[in-house]
PDB file of C-alpha atoms in Angstrom:
ATOM      1  CA  UNK A   1       1.456   5.577  -4.853  1.00 60.00           C
ATOM      2  CA  UNK A   2       0.106   8.202  -2.431  1.00 73.00           C
ATOM      3  CA  UNK A   3      -3.675   8.562  -2.586  1.00 88.00           C
ATOM      4  CA  UNK A   4      -5.363  11.842  -3.482  1.00 95.00           C
ATOM      5  CA  UNK A   5      -7.032  11.976  -0.068  1.00 96.00           C
ATOM      6  CA  UNK A   6      -3.681  11.669   1.698  1.00 95.00           C
ATOM      7  CA  UNK A   7      -2.105  14.261  -0.586  1.00 96.00           C
ATOM      8  CA  UNK A   8      -4.969  16.697  -0.095  1.00 97.00           C
ATOM      9  CA  UNK A   9      -4.987  16.216   3.673  1.00 97.00           C
ATOM     10  CA  UNK A  10      -1.287  17.039   3.740  1.00 97.00           C
ATOM     11  CA  UNK A  11      -1.720  20.146   1.610  1.00 97.00           C
ATOM     12  CA  UNK A  12      -4.600  21.451   3.706  1.00 97.00           C
ATOM     13  CA  UNK A  13      -2.715  20.831   6.959  1.00 97.00           C
ATOM     14  CA  UNK A  14       0.072  23.054   5.602  1.00 96.00           C
ATOM     15  CA  UNK A  15      -2.403  25.822   4.797  1.00 96.00           C
ATOM     16  CA  UNK A  16      -2.255  25.292   1.031  1.00 97.00           C
ATOM     17  CA  UNK A  17      -5.312  25.675  -1.190  1.00 97.00           C
ATOM     18  CA  UNK A  18      -6.294  23.173  -3.849  1.00 98.00           C
ATOM     19  CA  UNK A  19      -8.862  22.463  -6.542  1.00 98.00           C
ATOM     20  CA  UNK A  20     -10.214  18.954  -7.149  1.00 98.00           C
ATOM     21  CA  UNK A  21     -10.678  18.297 -10.882  1.00 98.00           C
ATOM     22  CA  UNK A  22     -12.891  15.314 -11.736  1.00 96.00           C
ATOM     23  CA  UNK A  23     -13.914  13.809 -15.067  1.00 96.00           C
ATOM     24  CA  UNK A  24     -17.684  14.080 -14.590  1.00 96.00           C
ATOM     25  CA  UNK A  25     -18.574  12.843 -18.084  1.00 94.00           C
ATOM     26  CA  UNK A  26     -16.555  11.080 -20.772  1.00 93.00           C
ATOM     27  CA  UNK A  27     -18.186  10.366 -24.112  1.00 92.00           C
ATOM     28  CA  UNK A  28     -16.548   8.780 -27.108  1.00 91.00           C
ATOM     29  CA  UNK A  29     -12.771   8.428 -27.272  1.00 88.00           C
ATOM     30  CA  UNK A  30     -11.252  10.191 -24.243  1.00 90.00           C
ATOM     31  CA  UNK A  31      -7.870   9.987 -22.500  1.00 90.00           C
ATOM     32  CA  UNK A  32      -9.401   9.128 -19.096  1.00 91.00           C
ATOM     33  CA  UNK A  33     -12.576   7.579 -17.778  1.00 90.00           C
ATOM     34  CA  UNK A  34     -15.357   9.072 -15.669  1.00 92.00           C
ATOM     35  CA  UNK A  35     -14.240   9.395 -12.071  1.00 91.00           C
ATOM     36  CA  UNK A  36     -10.584  10.086 -12.873  1.00 93.00           C
ATOM     37  CA  UNK A  37      -9.343  12.979 -10.787  1.00 95.00           C
ATOM     38  CA  UNK A  38      -6.466  15.256  -9.967  1.00 97.00           C
ATOM     39  CA  UNK A  39      -5.595  17.910  -7.421  1.00 98.00           C
ATOM     40  CA  UNK A  40      -4.268  21.260  -8.526  1.00 98.00           C
ATOM     41  CA  UNK A  41      -2.390  23.520  -6.137  1.00 97.00           C
ATOM     42  CA  UNK A  42      -0.695  26.805  -6.816  1.00 96.00           C
ATOM     43  CA  UNK A  43       2.612  25.116  -7.584  1.00 94.00           C
ATOM     44  CA  UNK A  44       1.962  21.366  -7.645  1.00 96.00           C
ATOM     45  CA  UNK A  45      -0.452  18.796  -9.071  1.00 97.00           C
ATOM     46  CA  UNK A  46      -1.304  15.216  -8.109  1.00 96.00           C
ATOM     47  CA  UNK A  47      -3.185  12.651 -10.180  1.00 95.00           C
ATOM     48  CA  UNK A  48      -4.202  13.100 -13.803  1.00 95.00           C
ATOM     49  CA  UNK A  49      -7.292  13.614 -15.950  1.00 95.00           C
ATOM     50  CA  UNK A  50      -5.545  12.613 -19.146  1.00 91.00           C
ATOM     51  CA  UNK A  51      -2.568  14.840 -19.833  1.00 89.00           C
ATOM     52  CA  UNK A  52      -1.996  17.004 -22.894  1.00 89.00           C
ATOM     53  CA  UNK A  53      -3.995  20.118 -23.707  1.00 90.00           C
ATOM     54  CA  UNK A  54      -7.014  18.802 -21.792  1.00 92.00           C
ATOM     55  CA  UNK A  55      -5.046  18.707 -18.571  1.00 94.00           C
ATOM     56  CA  UNK A  56      -3.293  22.027 -19.243  1.00 95.00           C
ATOM     57  CA  UNK A  57      -6.711  23.634 -19.708  1.00 95.00           C
ATOM     58  CA  UNK A  58      -7.929  22.149 -16.434  1.00 97.00           C
ATOM     59  CA  UNK A  59      -4.835  23.272 -14.536  1.00 97.00           C
ATOM     60  CA  UNK A  60      -5.076  26.802 -15.899  1.00 97.00           C
ATOM     61  CA  UNK A  61      -8.765  27.034 -14.945  1.00 97.00           C
ATOM     62  CA  UNK A  62      -8.096  25.601 -11.483  1.00 98.00           C
ATOM     63  CA  UNK A  63      -5.329  28.106 -10.794  1.00 98.00           C
ATOM     64  CA  UNK A  64      -7.586  30.953 -11.890  1.00 97.00           C
ATOM     65  CA  UNK A  65     -10.075  29.706  -9.307  1.00 97.00           C
ATOM     66  CA  UNK A  66      -7.353  29.697  -6.656  1.00 97.00           C
ATOM     67  CA  UNK A  67      -6.602  33.315  -7.510  1.00 96.00           C
ATOM     68  CA  UNK A  68     -10.154  34.658  -7.680  1.00 96.00           C
ATOM     69  CA  UNK A  69     -11.658  32.574  -4.879  1.00 94.00           C
ATOM     70  CA  UNK A  70     -14.231  30.730  -7.003  1.00 94.00           C
ATOM     71  CA  UNK A  71     -15.811  27.677  -5.371  1.00 96.00           C
ATOM     72  CA  UNK A  72     -16.788  25.632  -8.423  1.00 97.00           C
ATOM     73  CA  UNK A  73     -16.645  25.585 -12.194  1.00 97.00           C
ATOM     74  CA  UNK A  74     -17.570  23.197 -15.008  1.00 97.00           C
ATOM     75  CA  UNK A  75     -15.571  22.818 -18.227  1.00 96.00           C
ATOM     76  CA  UNK A  76     -17.418  21.301 -21.188  1.00 94.00           C
ATOM     77  CA  UNK A  77     -14.739  20.284 -23.681  1.00 91.00           C
ATOM     78  CA  UNK A  78     -15.179  18.666 -27.113  1.00 89.00           C
ATOM     79  CA  UNK A  79     -11.617  17.444 -27.424  1.00 84.00           C
ATOM     80  CA  UNK A  80     -11.014  18.148 -31.077  1.00 71.00           C
ATOM     81  CA  UNK A  81     -12.359  21.729 -31.349  1.00 59.00           C
ATOM     82  CA  UNK A  82     -11.560  22.844 -27.792  1.00 52.00           C
ATOM     83  CA  UNK A  83      -8.139  21.352 -27.198  1.00 58.00           C
ATOM     84  CA  UNK A  84      -6.791  20.235 -30.540  1.00 56.00           C
ATOM     85  CA  UNK A  85      -6.525  16.646 -29.317  1.00 58.00           C
ATOM     86  CA  UNK A  86      -7.241  13.936 -31.862  1.00 57.00           C
ATOM     87  CA  UNK A  87      -9.236  11.721 -29.466  1.00 59.00           C
ATOM     88  CA  UNK A  88     -12.466  13.132 -30.841  1.00 67.00           C
ATOM     89  CA  UNK A  89     -14.435  12.526 -27.668  1.00 86.00           C
ATOM     90  CA  UNK A  90     -16.195  14.854 -25.280  1.00 91.00           C
ATOM     91  CA  UNK A  91     -15.210  15.510 -21.661  1.00 94.00           C
ATOM     92  CA  UNK A  92     -16.961  17.410 -18.895  1.00 96.00           C
ATOM     93  CA  UNK A  93     -14.679  18.374 -16.023  1.00 97.00           C
ATOM     94  CA  UNK A  94     -15.944  19.369 -12.589  1.00 97.00           C
ATOM     95  CA  UNK A  95     -13.655  21.753 -10.678  1.00 98.00           C
ATOM     96  CA  UNK A  96     -14.277  22.318  -6.957  1.00 97.00           C
ATOM     97  CA  UNK A  97     -12.387  24.117  -4.231  1.00 97.00           C
ATOM     98  CA  UNK A  98     -11.161  21.408  -1.871  1.00 97.00           C
ATOM     99  CA  UNK A  99     -11.708  21.347   1.873  1.00 96.00           C
ATOM    100  CA  UNK A 100     -12.156  18.812   4.677  1.00 96.00           C
ATOM    101  CA  UNK A 101     -15.374  17.602   3.052  1.00 96.00           C
ATOM    102  CA  UNK A 102     -13.432  16.832  -0.105  1.00 96.00           C
ATOM    103  CA  UNK A 103     -10.940  14.758   1.890  1.00 97.00           C
ATOM    104  CA  UNK A 104     -13.775  12.727   3.409  1.00 96.00           C
ATOM    105  CA  UNK A 105     -15.417  12.175  -0.009  1.00 95.00           C
ATOM    106  CA  UNK A 106     -12.115  11.056  -1.539  1.00 95.00           C
ATOM    107  CA  UNK A 107     -11.447   8.706   1.381  1.00 95.00           C
ATOM    108  CA  UNK A 108     -14.845   7.069   0.907  1.00 94.00           C
ATOM    109  CA  UNK A 109     -14.278   6.688  -2.838  1.00 91.00           C
ATOM    110  CA  UNK A 110     -10.842   5.190  -2.241  1.00 89.00           C
ATOM    111  CA  UNK A 111     -12.283   2.736   0.290  1.00 91.00           C
ATOM    112  CA  UNK A 112     -14.813   1.573  -2.294  1.00 90.00           C
ATOM    113  CA  UNK A 113     -12.141   1.249  -4.966  1.00 84.00           C
ATOM    114  CA  UNK A 114      -9.864  -0.749  -2.652  1.00 84.00           C
ATOM    115  CA  UNK A 115     -12.695  -3.059  -1.640  1.00 85.00           C
ATOM    116  CA  UNK A 116     -13.498  -3.775  -5.295  1.00 86.00           C
ATOM    117  CA  UNK A 117      -9.938  -4.605  -6.350  1.00 91.00           C
ATOM    118  CA  UNK A 118      -9.389  -8.162  -7.613  1.00 94.00           C
ATOM    119  CA  UNK A 119      -7.164 -10.339  -5.433  1.00 96.00           C
ATOM    120  CA  UNK A 120      -3.895 -11.836  -6.635  1.00 97.00           C
ATOM    121  CA  UNK A 121      -2.116 -14.524  -4.632  1.00 98.00           C
ATOM    122  CA  UNK A 122       1.614 -14.662  -5.365  1.00 98.00           C
ATOM    123  CA  UNK A 123       3.235 -17.854  -4.107  1.00 98.00           C
ATOM    124  CA  UNK A 124       7.011 -17.622  -3.761  1.00 97.00           C
ATOM    125  CA  UNK A 125       9.447 -14.994  -2.511  1.00 97.00           C
ATOM    126  CA  UNK A 126      12.489 -16.022  -4.505  1.00 95.00           C
ATOM    127  CA  UNK A 127      14.209 -13.830  -7.084  1.00 94.00           C
ATOM    128  CA  UNK A 128      11.297 -13.980  -9.558  1.00 94.00           C
ATOM    129  CA  UNK A 129       8.752 -13.542  -6.773  1.00 96.00           C
ATOM    130  CA  UNK A 130      10.524 -10.388  -5.605  1.00 96.00           C
ATOM    131  CA  UNK A 131      10.484  -8.993  -9.147  1.00 95.00           C
ATOM    132  CA  UNK A 132       6.788  -9.853  -9.413  1.00 95.00           C
ATOM    133  CA  UNK A 133       5.920  -8.109  -6.134  1.00 96.00           C
ATOM    134  CA  UNK A 134       7.750  -4.971  -7.238  1.00 95.00           C
ATOM    135  CA  UNK A 135       6.035  -4.969 -10.647  1.00 94.00           C
ATOM    136  CA  UNK A 136       2.551  -5.613  -9.292  1.00 94.00           C
ATOM    137  CA  UNK A 137       2.610  -3.309  -6.262  1.00 93.00           C
ATOM    138  CA  UNK A 138       1.499  -0.158  -8.196  1.00 91.00           C
ATOM    139  CA  UNK A 139      -1.307  -1.987 -10.022  1.00 91.00           C
ATOM    140  CA  UNK A 140      -4.976  -1.828  -8.940  1.00 89.00           C
ATOM    141  CA  UNK A 141      -4.868  -5.241  -7.268  1.00 92.00           C
ATOM    142  CA  UNK A 142      -4.945  -6.637  -3.761  1.00 94.00           C
ATOM    143  CA  UNK A 143      -1.665  -8.553  -3.688  1.00 96.00           C
ATOM    144  CA  UNK A 144      -1.074 -11.327  -1.144  1.00 98.00           C
ATOM    145  CA  UNK A 145       2.558 -12.479  -1.164  1.00 98.00           C
ATOM    146  CA  UNK A 146       2.917 -15.937   0.333  1.00 98.00           C
ATOM    147  CA  UNK A 147       5.943 -17.987   1.391  1.00 97.00           C
ATOM    148  CA  UNK A 148       7.107 -20.113   4.319  1.00 96.00           C
ATOM    149  CA  UNK A 149      10.636 -18.662   4.331  1.00 96.00           C
ATOM    150  CA  UNK A 150      10.892 -15.416   6.253  1.00 96.00           C
ATOM    151  CA  UNK A 151      14.453 -14.831   5.070  1.00 96.00           C
ATOM    152  CA  UNK A 152      13.384 -14.726   1.419  1.00 96.00           C
ATOM    153  CA  UNK A 153      11.208 -11.654   1.837  1.00 97.00           C
ATOM    154  CA  UNK A 154      13.023  -8.323   1.451  1.00 96.00           C
ATOM    155  CA  UNK A 155      13.419  -6.116   4.509  1.00 94.00           C
ATOM    156  CA  UNK A 156      11.031  -3.598   2.966  1.00 95.00           C
ATOM    157  CA  UNK A 157       7.828  -4.969   1.480  1.00 95.00           C
ATOM    158  CA  UNK A 158       6.492  -2.835  -1.415  1.00 92.00           C
ATOM    159  CA  UNK A 159       3.690  -0.504  -0.364  1.00 88.00           C
ATOM    160  CA  UNK A 160       0.277  -2.086  -0.749  1.00 85.00           C
ATOM    161  CA  UNK A 161       1.577  -5.669  -0.691  1.00 95.00           C
ATOM    162  CA  UNK A 162       0.386  -7.972   2.100  1.00 96.00           C
ATOM    163  CA  UNK A 163       3.026 -10.453   3.262  1.00 97.00           C
ATOM    164  CA  UNK A 164       1.749 -13.841   4.452  1.00 98.00           C
ATOM    165  CA  UNK A 165       4.336 -16.033   6.173  1.00 97.00           C
ATOM    166  CA  UNK A 166       2.881 -19.518   6.464  1.00 97.00           C
ATOM    167  CA  UNK A 167       3.782 -23.193   6.285  1.00 95.00           C
ATOM    168  CA  UNK A 168       0.272 -23.876   4.930  1.00 96.00           C
ATOM    169  CA  UNK A 169       0.018 -21.983   1.614  1.00 94.00           C
ATOM    170  CA  UNK A 170      -3.214 -23.766   0.706  1.00 96.00           C
ATOM    171  CA  UNK A 171      -5.024 -21.977   3.548  1.00 96.00           C
ATOM    172  CA  UNK A 172      -4.998 -18.480   1.948  1.00 96.00           C
ATOM    173  CA  UNK A 173      -5.820 -20.135  -1.375  1.00 95.00           C
ATOM    174  CA  UNK A 174      -8.919 -21.771   0.129  1.00 94.00           C
ATOM    175  CA  UNK A 175     -10.037 -18.438   1.586  1.00 94.00           C
ATOM    176  CA  UNK A 176      -9.481 -16.369  -1.573  1.00 96.00           C
ATOM    177  CA  UNK A 177     -12.554 -14.694  -3.085  1.00 95.00           C
ATOM    178  CA  UNK A 178     -14.066 -15.897  -6.330  1.00 95.00           C
ATOM    179  CA  UNK A 179     -12.387 -14.355  -9.365  1.00 95.00           C
ATOM    180  CA  UNK A 180      -8.935 -14.231  -7.777  1.00 96.00           C
ATOM    181  CA  UNK A 181      -5.687 -14.764  -9.661  1.00 96.00           C
ATOM    182  CA  UNK A 182      -2.915 -17.163  -8.666  1.00 97.00           C
ATOM    183  CA  UNK A 183       0.762 -16.932  -9.575  1.00 97.00           C
ATOM    184  CA  UNK A 184       2.722 -20.015  -8.560  1.00 97.00           C
ATOM    185  CA  UNK A 185       6.517 -19.821  -8.399  1.00 96.00           C
ATOM    186  CA  UNK A 186       7.712 -21.471  -5.206  1.00 97.00           C
ATOM    187  CA  UNK A 187      11.054 -23.138  -4.508  1.00 95.00           C
ATOM    188  CA  UNK A 188       9.507 -26.605  -5.031  1.00 96.00           C
ATOM    189  CA  UNK A 189       8.049 -28.144  -8.189  1.00 95.00           C
ATOM    190  CA  UNK A 190       5.976 -30.483  -6.027  1.00 96.00           C
ATOM    191  CA  UNK A 191       4.509 -27.545  -4.125  1.00 97.00           C
ATOM    192  CA  UNK A 192       3.911 -25.656  -7.375  1.00 97.00           C
ATOM    193  CA  UNK A 193       1.917 -28.624  -8.666  1.00 98.00           C
ATOM    194  CA  UNK A 194      -0.147 -28.894  -5.493  1.00 97.00           C
ATOM    195  CA  UNK A 195      -1.017 -25.185  -5.427  1.00 97.00           C
ATOM    196  CA  UNK A 196      -1.835 -25.065  -9.147  1.00 97.00           C
ATOM    197  CA  UNK A 197      -4.017 -28.155  -8.835  1.00 97.00           C
ATOM    198  CA  UNK A 198      -6.115 -26.672  -6.034  1.00 97.00           C
ATOM    199  CA  UNK A 199      -6.422 -23.322  -7.840  1.00 97.00           C
ATOM    200  CA  UNK A 200      -7.619 -25.041 -11.022  1.00 97.00           C
ATOM    201  CA  UNK A 201     -10.047 -27.291  -9.167  1.00 95.00           C
ATOM    202  CA  UNK A 202     -11.732 -24.246  -7.610  1.00 94.00           C
ATOM    203  CA  UNK A 203     -13.079 -23.442 -11.073  1.00 94.00           C
ATOM    204  CA  UNK A 204     -13.508 -19.729 -10.334  1.00 95.00           C
ATOM    205  CA  UNK A 205     -10.055 -18.289 -10.961  1.00 96.00           C
ATOM    206  CA  UNK A 206      -9.508 -15.317 -13.245  1.00 95.00           C
ATOM    207  CA  UNK A 207      -5.950 -16.521 -13.838  1.00 96.00           C
ATOM    208  CA  UNK A 208      -3.768 -19.449 -12.785  1.00 97.00           C
ATOM    209  CA  UNK A 209      -0.150 -19.047 -13.814  1.00 96.00           C
ATOM    210  CA  UNK A 210       2.779 -21.318 -13.006  1.00 96.00           C
ATOM    211  CA  UNK A 211       6.388 -20.531 -13.705  1.00 94.00           C
ATOM    212  CA  UNK A 212       8.244 -23.066 -15.788  1.00 91.00           C
ATOM    213  CA  UNK A 213       8.658 -24.373 -19.294  1.00 90.00           C
ATOM    214  CA  UNK A 214       6.736 -26.423 -21.825  1.00 91.00           C
ATOM    215  CA  UNK A 215       8.371 -29.489 -20.292  1.00 94.00           C
ATOM    216  CA  UNK A 216       7.183 -28.549 -16.801  1.00 96.00           C
ATOM    217  CA  UNK A 217       3.674 -27.990 -18.123  1.00 96.00           C
ATOM    218  CA  UNK A 218       3.651 -31.411 -19.795  1.00 97.00           C
ATOM    219  CA  UNK A 219       4.771 -33.049 -16.530  1.00 97.00           C
ATOM    220  CA  UNK A 220       2.119 -31.180 -14.597  1.00 97.00           C
ATOM    221  CA  UNK A 221      -0.606 -32.220 -17.037  1.00 97.00           C
ATOM    222  CA  UNK A 222       0.368 -35.897 -16.731  1.00 97.00           C
ATOM    223  CA  UNK A 223       0.467 -35.588 -12.931  1.00 97.00           C
ATOM    224  CA  UNK A 224      -2.867 -33.742 -12.850  1.00 97.00           C
ATOM    225  CA  UNK A 225      -4.662 -36.301 -15.007  1.00 97.00           C
ATOM    226  CA  UNK A 226      -3.126 -39.229 -13.132  1.00 97.00           C
ATOM    227  CA  UNK A 227      -4.856 -37.869 -10.030  1.00 95.00           C
ATOM    228  CA  UNK A 228      -8.203 -38.208 -11.769  1.00 95.00           C
ATOM    229  CA  UNK A 229      -8.728 -34.518 -12.490  1.00 95.00           C
ATOM    230  CA  UNK A 230     -10.742 -33.171 -15.420  1.00 93.00           C
ATOM    231  CA  UNK A 231      -8.770 -32.495 -18.588  1.00 95.00           C
ATOM    232  CA  UNK A 232     -10.930 -29.425 -19.321  1.00 95.00           C
ATOM    233  CA  UNK A 233      -9.543 -27.707 -16.210  1.00 96.00           C
ATOM    234  CA  UNK A 234      -6.103 -27.580 -17.805  1.00 97.00           C
ATOM    235  CA  UNK A 235      -7.325 -24.932 -20.242  1.00 95.00           C
ATOM    236  CA  UNK A 236      -7.288 -22.523 -17.302  1.00 95.00           C
ATOM    237  CA  UNK A 237      -3.542 -22.895 -16.713  1.00 96.00           C
ATOM    238  CA  UNK A 238      -0.980 -20.452 -18.065  1.00 95.00           C
ATOM    239  CA  UNK A 239       2.420 -22.158 -18.080  1.00 94.00           C
ATOM    240  CA  UNK A 240       4.953 -20.912 -18.813  1.00 91.00           C
ATOM    241  CA  UNK A 241       3.940 -17.455 -17.626  1.00 92.00           C
ATOM    242  CA  UNK A 242       5.050 -14.444 -19.640  1.00 84.00           C
ATOM    243  CA  UNK A 243       5.231 -16.576 -22.760  1.00 74.00           C
ATOM    244  CA  UNK A 244       4.697 -13.639 -25.143  1.00 68.00           C
ATOM    245  CA  UNK A 245       8.465 -13.143 -25.241  1.00 68.00           C
ATOM    246  CA  UNK A 246      10.424 -16.369 -25.400  1.00 67.00           C
ATOM    247  CA  UNK A 247      14.041 -16.847 -24.474  1.00 74.00           C
ATOM    248  CA  UNK A 248      14.361 -13.946 -22.020  1.00 80.00           C
ATOM    249  CA  UNK A 249      14.400 -15.329 -18.485  1.00 83.00           C
ATOM    250  CA  UNK A 250      15.328 -12.182 -16.577  1.00 88.00           C
ATOM    251  CA  UNK A 251      13.010 -11.905 -13.571  1.00 91.00           C
ATOM    252  CA  UNK A 252      12.053  -8.305 -14.363  1.00 92.00           C
ATOM    253  CA  UNK A 253      11.058  -9.238 -17.920  1.00 91.00           C
ATOM    254  CA  UNK A 254       9.028 -12.236 -16.776  1.00 91.00           C
ATOM    255  CA  UNK A 255       7.311 -10.011 -14.196  1.00 93.00           C
ATOM    256  CA  UNK A 256       6.413  -7.356 -16.764  1.00 92.00           C
ATOM    257  CA  UNK A 257       4.923  -9.894 -19.171  1.00 92.00           C
ATOM    258  CA  UNK A 258       3.049 -11.682 -16.395  1.00 92.00           C
ATOM    259  CA  UNK A 259       1.623  -8.331 -15.277  1.00 92.00           C
ATOM    260  CA  UNK A 260       0.277  -7.784 -18.786  1.00 92.00           C
ATOM    261  CA  UNK A 261      -1.309 -11.244 -18.799  1.00 91.00           C
ATOM    262  CA  UNK A 262      -2.931 -10.592 -15.429  1.00 92.00           C
ATOM    263  CA  UNK A 263      -4.324  -7.202 -16.373  1.00 92.00           C
ATOM    264  CA  UNK A 264      -6.000  -8.777 -19.401  1.00 91.00           C
ATOM    265  CA  UNK A 265      -7.386 -11.595 -17.226  1.00 92.00           C
ATOM    266  CA  UNK A 266      -8.683  -9.092 -14.672  1.00 91.00           C
ATOM    267  CA  UNK A 267     -10.035  -6.648 -17.276  1.00 86.00           C
ATOM    268  CA  UNK A 268     -13.703  -6.919 -16.330  1.00 69.00           C
ATOM    269  CA  UNK A 269     -12.911  -6.523 -12.620  1.00 61.00           C
ATOM    270  CA  UNK A 270     -10.814  -3.400 -13.254  1.00 61.00           C
ATOM    271  CA  UNK A 271     -13.618  -1.274 -14.706  1.00 57.00           C
ATOM    272  CA  UNK A 272     -13.063   2.204 -13.237  1.00 53.00           C
ATOM    273  CA  UNK A 273     -15.387   3.456 -10.533  1.00 49.00           C
ATOM    274  CA  UNK A 274     -17.990   6.179 -11.150  1.00 47.00           C
ATOM    275  CA  UNK A 275     -17.207   9.780 -10.263  1.00 45.00           C
ATOM    276  CA  UNK A 276     -17.040  10.556  -6.545  1.00 47.00           C
ATOM    277  CA  UNK A 277     -20.021  12.277  -4.949  1.00 45.00           C
ATOM    278  CA  UNK A 278     -19.955  16.044  -4.699  1.00 46.00           C
ATOM    279  CA  UNK A 279     -18.127  16.776  -1.420  1.00 48.00           C
ATOM    280  CA  UNK A 280     -20.076  18.309   1.419  1.00 43.00           C
ATOM    281  CA  UNK A 281     -19.092  21.937   1.692  1.00 46.00           C
ATOM    282  CA  UNK A 282     -17.940  23.320   5.010  1.00 42.00           C
ATOM    283  CA  UNK A 283     -19.702  26.414   6.337  1.00 37.00           C
ATOM    284  CA  UNK A 284     -16.926  28.811   5.364  1.00 39.00           C
ATOM    285  CA  UNK A 285     -16.644  27.649   1.738  1.00 39.00           C
TER     286      UNK A 285
END
């Protein structure tokens, strides 16, 4: 996904004008949260503030600004009366003519958002691992994809995914920040067990998932307890992963269900950021 700052920088470099639309306030039931934004050009848009009549209203107002040269405008919209949407909430949109200051403000916001993303360590680059990486790449996560086999990684790594080629997979696990998630699906059951054990023993994981079956889980539990580990730690293990739909073992299906499990586990860490600061206006604005 191309960031708004990158999109805006490209538009401005081509001499195109744009309006940044930001959800400044969101009260009650609304389609997007405070801080959500979109760019509106004369012929194109990027990002979204919620779709439907709300977004059509914002686009129309932004394009009027592009025509009449206005620098800023505020839209105060009770969704039911103003737009006919059934959300029933109240949205205040801030519309501002974009310039180099806007690019800098968006870049700073995006840096803060990236820094706050929860970390997910994906162990294994086999057929399920590749489906997982593809499914997770667009999500608001920092994804570390770990394997010792260079030939198993695809030639093109999905954008935003960090490949780690290592014979010591426990090293990135030891260095992971508190609250990380761990998905374990290597080519070796023994290695799966070792990684899952260390992740569970950390005691600070948002999610520990291991691919397998009920039988594999039972074997792991016996192995884990035989090593003198605490039985309570096993409550933190999800195995099999993607268990909401049983019987379908297609990698893409497993990946989709695992993504849903992870987003629930990471829910508190994925709280959207506040609105970006008002961009510094250049002298000619």
